[in-house]
Short mmCIF file of C-alpha atoms and ligand atoms in Angstrom, two decimals:
data_model
loop_
_atom_site.label_atom_id
_atom_site.label_comp_id
_atom_site.label_asym_id
_atom_site.label_seq_id
_atom_site.Cartn_x
_atom_site.Cartn_y
_atom_site.Cartn_z
CA MET A 1 15.47 133.05 -66.77
CA SER A 2 14.84 134.37 -70.29
CA LYS A 3 15.27 138.09 -70.69
CA ILE A 4 12.23 140.30 -70.60
CA TYR A 5 11.04 141.22 -74.13
CA CYS A 6 8.25 143.68 -73.35
CA SER A 7 7.60 146.07 -70.44
CA VAL A 8 4.19 147.60 -70.41
CA VAL A 9 3.87 150.84 -68.36
CA ILE A 10 0.47 152.02 -67.19
CA PRO A 11 -0.24 155.23 -65.09
CA VAL A 12 -3.22 154.79 -62.73
CA TYR A 13 -5.08 157.59 -61.18
CA ASN A 14 -8.47 156.66 -59.68
CA GLU A 15 -9.27 153.78 -62.02
CA GLU A 16 -10.83 151.30 -59.86
CA ASP A 17 -13.58 150.20 -62.35
CA ASN A 18 -11.29 149.84 -65.22
CA LEU A 19 -8.22 147.96 -63.73
CA ARG A 20 -9.70 144.42 -63.64
CA PRO A 21 -10.81 144.24 -67.31
CA LEU A 22 -7.66 146.02 -68.33
CA PHE A 23 -5.43 143.52 -66.56
CA GLU A 24 -7.40 140.57 -67.88
CA ARG A 25 -7.38 141.80 -71.41
CA LEU A 26 -3.71 142.91 -71.33
CA SER A 27 -2.54 139.53 -69.71
CA LYS A 28 -4.44 137.48 -72.41
CA THR A 29 -2.81 139.51 -75.18
CA MET A 30 0.60 139.41 -73.83
CA ASP A 31 0.52 135.70 -72.93
CA GLU A 32 -0.65 135.16 -76.66
CA VAL A 33 2.45 137.08 -77.85
CA GLY A 34 4.23 134.23 -76.11
CA ARG A 35 7.51 136.15 -75.07
CA PRO A 36 8.57 137.16 -71.50
CA TRP A 37 6.77 140.32 -70.44
CA GLU A 38 6.13 142.52 -67.35
CA VAL A 39 3.63 145.30 -66.63
CA ILE A 40 4.59 148.18 -64.31
CA PHE A 41 1.69 150.12 -62.87
CA THR A 42 2.37 153.51 -61.25
CA ASN A 43 -0.33 154.44 -58.82
CA ASP A 44 -0.30 158.22 -59.04
CA GLY A 45 -1.82 158.97 -55.61
CA SER A 46 -5.23 157.45 -56.32
CA VAL A 47 -7.75 157.86 -53.51
CA ASP A 48 -10.08 155.08 -54.60
CA ASN A 49 -9.47 151.30 -54.35
CA SER A 50 -6.96 151.41 -57.24
CA GLY A 51 -4.03 150.71 -54.87
CA LYS A 52 -5.69 147.62 -53.37
CA ILE A 53 -6.67 146.20 -56.66
CA LEU A 54 -2.96 146.59 -57.93
CA ALA A 55 -1.70 144.87 -54.88
CA GLU A 56 -4.04 141.98 -55.68
CA PHE A 57 -2.60 141.89 -59.25
CA TYR A 58 0.87 141.68 -57.81
CA GLN A 59 -0.08 138.76 -55.44
CA ALA A 60 -1.63 136.92 -58.32
CA ARG A 61 1.29 137.33 -60.79
CA PRO A 62 4.41 138.53 -58.89
CA LYS A 63 6.73 137.77 -61.81
CA GLN A 64 4.78 139.76 -64.25
CA VAL A 65 3.46 142.64 -62.20
CA ARG A 66 5.33 145.43 -60.60
CA VAL A 67 3.59 148.33 -58.70
CA ILE A 68 5.10 151.76 -58.06
CA ASP A 69 3.16 153.67 -55.39
CA PHE A 70 3.54 157.39 -55.38
CA ASN A 71 2.96 159.35 -52.15
CA GLY A 72 0.76 161.87 -54.00
CA ASN A 73 -0.41 162.91 -57.46
CA TYR A 74 2.47 163.96 -59.84
CA GLY A 75 0.67 163.66 -63.11
CA GLN A 76 0.45 161.10 -65.97
CA HIS A 77 3.79 161.91 -67.48
CA MET A 78 5.75 161.61 -64.13
CA ALA A 79 4.13 158.37 -63.41
CA ILE A 80 5.33 156.98 -66.71
CA MET A 81 8.81 158.42 -66.10
CA ALA A 82 9.09 156.72 -62.74
CA ALA A 83 8.26 153.34 -64.53
CA PHE A 84 10.68 154.10 -67.37
CA GLU A 85 13.49 154.28 -64.83
CA ARG A 86 12.78 150.70 -63.81
CA VAL A 87 11.76 148.87 -66.90
CA ARG A 88 13.72 145.75 -67.99
CA GLY A 89 12.21 144.94 -71.42
CA GLU A 90 13.78 145.54 -74.77
CA VAL A 91 10.71 147.24 -75.89
CA ILE A 92 8.52 149.50 -73.70
CA VAL A 93 4.86 150.09 -74.33
CA THR A 94 2.87 152.90 -72.72
CA LEU A 95 -0.92 152.45 -72.31
CA ASP A 96 -3.72 154.31 -70.55
CA ALA A 97 -5.54 152.51 -67.78
CA ASP A 98 -9.01 153.62 -68.87
CA LEU A 99 -9.30 151.06 -71.77
CA GLN A 100 -9.40 153.90 -74.31
CA ASN A 101 -6.31 152.23 -75.88
CA PRO A 102 -7.36 148.64 -76.42
CA PRO A 103 -4.64 146.29 -75.03
CA GLU A 104 -5.34 144.04 -78.09
CA GLU A 105 -3.52 146.63 -80.23
CA VAL A 106 -0.13 146.23 -78.42
CA PRO A 107 1.06 143.43 -80.85
CA LYS A 108 0.74 145.80 -83.83
CA LEU A 109 3.33 148.09 -82.10
CA LEU A 110 5.53 145.22 -81.29
CA ALA A 111 5.47 144.11 -84.94
CA LEU A 112 6.87 147.40 -85.96
CA PHE A 113 9.45 147.26 -83.23
CA ASP A 114 10.61 143.93 -84.62
CA GLN A 115 10.95 145.54 -88.02
CA GLY A 116 13.38 148.08 -86.47
CA TYR A 117 11.40 151.08 -85.62
CA ASP A 118 12.44 152.53 -82.18
CA ALA A 119 9.63 154.94 -81.36
CA ILE A 120 6.30 153.80 -82.59
CA GLY A 121 3.26 156.10 -82.18
CA GLY A 122 -0.30 154.93 -82.36
CA HIS A 123 -2.64 157.17 -84.16
CA ARG A 124 -6.20 156.97 -83.30
CA LYS A 125 -8.43 155.93 -86.28
CA ASP A 126 -11.68 157.14 -84.82
CA ARG A 127 -11.03 159.11 -81.77
CA GLN A 128 -13.78 158.98 -79.14
CA ASP A 129 -13.38 162.16 -77.35
CA SER A 130 -15.55 165.29 -77.13
CA GLN A 131 -15.50 167.60 -80.16
CA GLY A 132 -13.92 170.43 -78.05
CA ARG A 133 -10.98 168.22 -77.23
CA LYS A 134 -10.52 167.29 -80.81
CA TYR A 135 -10.48 170.90 -82.02
CA ALA A 136 -7.99 171.74 -79.30
CA SER A 137 -5.78 168.89 -80.37
CA LYS A 138 -5.87 170.25 -83.93
CA LEU A 139 -4.83 173.62 -82.74
CA ILE A 140 -1.94 172.42 -80.66
CA ASN A 141 -0.87 170.23 -83.48
CA PHE A 142 -0.71 173.03 -85.71
CA VAL A 143 1.30 175.18 -83.22
CA ARG A 144 3.73 172.18 -82.62
CA GLU A 145 4.24 171.58 -86.33
CA TRP A 146 5.07 175.21 -86.79
CA THR A 147 7.37 175.84 -83.86
CA THR A 148 9.18 172.57 -83.40
CA ASP A 149 10.61 169.86 -85.74
CA ILE A 150 8.67 167.19 -84.08
CA LYS A 151 6.41 165.32 -86.60
CA MET A 152 3.49 163.26 -85.21
CA THR A 153 0.00 162.54 -86.42
CA ASP A 154 -1.53 162.01 -83.08
CA GLN A 155 0.49 163.46 -80.18
CA GLY A 156 -2.25 162.87 -77.67
CA CYS A 157 -2.30 159.07 -78.15
CA MET A 158 -0.49 157.29 -75.40
CA LEU A 159 -0.46 153.81 -76.94
CA ARG A 160 3.03 153.90 -78.04
CA ALA A 161 6.15 151.73 -77.93
CA TYR A 162 9.86 152.66 -77.58
CA SER A 163 13.22 150.88 -77.71
CA ARG A 164 15.16 150.53 -74.49
CA LYS A 165 17.73 152.97 -75.89
CA VAL A 166 15.26 155.73 -76.35
CA ILE A 167 13.73 155.16 -72.83
CA ASP A 168 17.16 155.22 -71.21
CA ALA A 169 17.90 158.54 -72.99
CA ILE A 170 14.51 159.81 -71.57
CA SER A 171 15.42 158.66 -67.96
CA ARG A 172 18.90 160.31 -68.26
CA SER A 173 17.16 163.65 -69.21
CA GLY A 174 15.65 163.86 -65.75
CA GLU A 175 13.01 166.29 -67.00
CA ARG A 176 10.13 167.60 -64.87
CA SER A 177 7.34 168.92 -66.84
CA THR A 178 7.69 167.13 -70.12
CA PHE A 179 5.72 165.49 -72.94
CA ILE A 180 7.05 162.01 -73.24
CA PRO A 181 6.04 161.29 -76.96
CA ALA A 182 7.83 164.50 -78.12
CA LEU A 183 10.93 163.70 -76.11
CA ALA A 184 11.03 160.16 -77.51
CA TYR A 185 10.65 161.43 -80.99
CA LYS A 186 13.92 163.56 -80.48
CA TYR A 187 15.90 160.63 -79.32
CA ALA A 188 14.58 158.09 -81.84
CA SER A 189 16.55 157.04 -84.86
CA LYS A 190 13.72 155.48 -86.72
CA PRO A 191 10.28 156.71 -85.69
CA GLY A 192 7.21 155.04 -87.03
CA GLU A 193 3.46 155.22 -86.70
CA VAL A 194 0.48 152.76 -86.88
CA GLU A 195 -3.18 153.23 -86.79
CA VAL A 196 -4.91 151.93 -83.67
CA GLU A 197 -8.42 151.65 -82.39
CA HIS A 198 -9.70 153.96 -79.82
CA ALA A 199 -12.73 153.45 -77.47
CA GLU A 200 -14.70 155.54 -75.26
CA ARG A 201 -13.44 155.71 -71.67
CA ALA A 202 -14.93 152.39 -70.11
CA ALA A 203 -15.56 153.94 -66.57
CA GLY A 204 -14.83 156.89 -64.39
CA GLU A 205 -14.19 160.31 -66.01
CA SER A 206 -11.20 161.95 -67.70
CA LYS A 207 -8.56 163.25 -65.36
CA TYR A 208 -7.77 166.12 -67.56
CA SER A 209 -9.62 169.46 -67.18
CA TYR A 210 -9.31 172.02 -69.79
CA TYR A 211 -6.92 173.75 -67.40
CA LYS A 212 -4.63 170.60 -67.01
CA LEU A 213 -4.69 170.16 -70.78
CA ILE A 214 -3.50 173.69 -71.30
CA ARG A 215 -0.74 173.10 -68.72
CA LEU A 216 0.35 170.02 -70.61
CA ASN A 217 0.38 171.74 -74.02
CA PHE A 218 2.50 174.46 -72.49
CA ASP A 219 4.96 171.63 -71.38
CA LEU A 220 4.97 170.53 -75.05
CA ILE A 221 5.70 173.90 -76.49
CA THR A 222 8.02 175.32 -73.91
CA GLY A 223 9.85 172.11 -73.38
CA PHE A 224 10.88 171.85 -77.00
CA THR A 225 11.31 175.21 -78.53
CA LEU A 226 12.21 178.89 -77.87
CA VAL A 227 10.28 180.07 -80.91
CA PRO A 228 7.47 181.70 -78.74
CA LEU A 229 10.07 183.96 -76.99
CA GLN A 230 11.78 184.77 -80.32
CA LEU A 231 8.39 185.71 -81.78
CA PHE A 232 8.15 188.39 -79.12
CA THR A 233 11.58 189.81 -80.13
CA LEU A 234 10.36 190.00 -83.75
CA LEU A 235 7.12 191.55 -82.72
CA ALA A 236 9.04 194.13 -80.60
CA MET A 237 11.01 194.99 -83.68
CA ALA A 238 7.87 195.35 -85.84
CA CYS A 239 6.26 197.63 -83.06
CA THR A 240 9.41 199.77 -82.93
CA GLY A 241 9.08 200.31 -86.72
CA GLY A 242 5.34 201.13 -86.47
CA THR A 243 5.93 203.54 -83.71
CA LEU A 244 8.59 205.46 -85.57
CA ALA A 245 6.22 205.72 -88.45
CA LEU A 246 3.51 206.88 -86.16
CA ILE A 247 5.87 209.58 -84.75
CA GLY A 248 6.62 210.68 -88.31
CA ILE A 249 2.94 211.10 -89.18
CA LEU A 250 2.21 212.99 -85.88
CA PHE A 251 5.26 215.27 -86.44
CA PHE A 252 4.05 215.95 -89.98
CA ARG A 253 0.50 216.93 -88.75
CA ARG A 254 1.66 219.05 -85.94
CA PHE A 255 4.16 221.22 -87.70
CA ILE A 256 3.94 220.79 -91.45
CA TYR A 257 0.24 220.46 -91.95
CA PRO A 258 -1.20 222.10 -88.84
CA GLY A 259 -4.97 222.76 -88.40
CA ALA A 260 -6.55 219.33 -88.23
CA SER A 261 -8.37 218.48 -84.95
CA GLU A 262 -5.97 217.62 -82.18
CA ALA A 263 -8.54 215.29 -80.55
CA GLU A 264 -9.36 212.89 -83.37
CA GLY A 265 -6.16 210.92 -83.08
CA VAL A 266 -6.47 210.48 -79.26
CA PHE A 267 -8.70 207.44 -79.47
CA THR A 268 -6.65 205.70 -82.13
CA LEU A 269 -3.66 206.12 -79.96
CA PHE A 270 -5.61 204.62 -77.01
CA ALA A 271 -6.53 201.61 -79.18
CA ILE A 272 -2.89 201.02 -80.15
CA LEU A 273 -1.84 201.41 -76.50
CA PHE A 274 -4.36 199.00 -75.15
CA PHE A 275 -3.30 196.40 -77.87
CA LEU A 276 0.37 196.79 -77.03
CA VAL A 277 -0.28 196.53 -73.21
CA SER A 278 -2.16 193.28 -73.77
CA VAL A 279 0.66 191.93 -75.97
CA CYS A 280 3.14 193.00 -73.20
CA MET A 281 1.09 190.95 -70.69
CA VAL A 282 1.07 187.80 -72.90
CA GLY A 283 4.81 188.36 -73.26
CA ILE A 284 5.35 188.56 -69.46
CA GLY A 285 3.28 185.54 -68.93
CA LEU A 286 5.40 183.66 -71.55
CA ILE A 287 8.61 184.66 -70.06
CA GLY A 288 7.13 183.54 -66.66
CA GLU A 289 6.55 180.09 -68.16
CA TYR A 290 10.18 179.55 -69.07
CA VAL A 291 11.50 181.25 -65.89
CA GLY A 292 9.21 179.06 -63.71
CA ARG A 293 10.36 175.87 -65.46
CA THR A 294 13.96 176.86 -65.10
CA TYR A 295 13.20 177.63 -61.35
CA GLN A 296 11.82 174.12 -60.88
CA CYS A 297 14.87 172.61 -62.38
CA VAL A 298 17.34 174.56 -60.31
CA GLN A 299 15.54 173.57 -57.05
CA GLN A 300 16.67 170.03 -57.73
CA ARG A 301 13.87 168.51 -55.50
CA PRO A 302 13.13 164.85 -56.10
CA ARG A 303 10.78 164.56 -58.99
CA TYR A 304 8.51 162.14 -57.05
CA VAL A 305 8.47 160.26 -53.71
CA LEU A 306 7.54 156.65 -53.46
CA ARG A 307 5.37 155.23 -50.59
CA GLU A 308 6.11 151.65 -51.71
CA ILE A 309 7.24 149.58 -54.54
CA MET A 310 5.95 146.00 -55.01
CA GLU A 311 8.15 143.87 -57.21
CA ASP A 312 9.89 140.49 -57.26
CA LEU A 313 12.95 140.74 -59.41
CA SER A 314 14.30 137.36 -58.37
CA GLU A 315 15.07 135.04 -61.37
CA GLY A 316 13.15 131.79 -61.94
N1 UDP B 401 -3.51 159.76 -65.06
C1 UDP B 401 -2.49 159.72 -64.07
N2 UDP B 401 -2.28 160.84 -63.38
C2 UDP B 401 -3.00 161.92 -63.51
C3 UDP B 401 -3.96 162.02 -64.62
C4 UDP B 401 -4.16 160.80 -65.29
O1 UDP B 401 -1.80 158.74 -63.87
O2 UDP B 401 -2.87 163.00 -62.79
C5 UDP B 401 -3.64 158.51 -65.80
C6 UDP B 401 -5.04 157.99 -65.92
O3 UDP B 401 -5.34 157.06 -64.86
C7 UDP B 401 -5.12 157.21 -67.20
C8 UDP B 401 -4.15 158.12 -68.15
O4 UDP B 401 -3.32 158.88 -67.20
O5 UDP B 401 -4.55 155.98 -67.21
C9 UDP B 401 -4.87 159.07 -69.04
O6 UDP B 401 -5.77 159.84 -68.31
P1 UDP B 401 -7.29 160.17 -68.91
O7 UDP B 401 -7.84 158.99 -69.41
O8 UDP B 401 -8.09 160.88 -67.77
O9 UDP B 401 -6.88 161.33 -70.01
P2 UDP B 401 -7.66 161.58 -71.36
O10 UDP B 401 -7.80 160.19 -72.05
O11 UDP B 401 -9.08 162.16 -71.01
O12 UDP B 401 -6.78 162.41 -72.13
MG1 MG B 402 -8.47 158.52 -71.26
#
């Protein structure tokens, strides 16, 4: 049998209404590309009919379809990681299951791969998401640009393609809470970008609450830089300087220029104190983020547990 050219990886969490049109459009596009391909769906603990529908796809095209069934919900990035560990293609494409990334755009990414790019990011021409999400993305984009050396136009777009080498490096990393496009960027030798279409979610609702989005973006920042911690050290140094100056002023007013009201400075001091206490709380939270992640790593629990895996790897 000829070697697989492209593996498409799709995480699925309660997407029963999107799966059929997705599979139909994807199969059509990939058949037209005309080179051997496979698709790996990870069922990330769906509680609707997604699992059943995926099993149907496998029955219909066992040579093209592989299904990884998690025993629970581990999140989009872990679902993608599990598939990465099993891909056979030379080029690996990730795609969302909700049809926001049109499968018809995949050949655009493949064209760039054929030109020698090894991590190709889609960036959404006309992003169809709420205004709030777009502003949040802008903010996190700014923080990432500023604290890490990862350059990406549209980190949130999951329509991306990677070479096998990059994917193998990601699998070897064995990370837990991570942000795949950023990790891939670090391992790539020739990253590229291409503009892709973006549609509104076809059915169902977004699986990301604002809370989950904040968690994901913490993964992005804490996973790739220690700058936030270092900023606190700098801030502590600045505060020490400020405090010394304040002591100087108070000393001057107490002994050299006595007579001013003793009470007037108290509220200023309170304001400064409250400010510093809140800064300390942010700092403790931040240290907690890093320590918590370290803790999860040293526990060495399996990153995910499979219920079942449907695949037919026989040749022919
Ligand atoms: N997803 C997943 N596990 C989760 C959350 C999401 O596998 O815990 C999948 C989901 O089915 C979809 C993709 O990840 O295929 C992106 O999710 P969603 O469309 O909800 O994110 P958004 O487009 O709102 O950022
Ligand atoms: Mg979506």
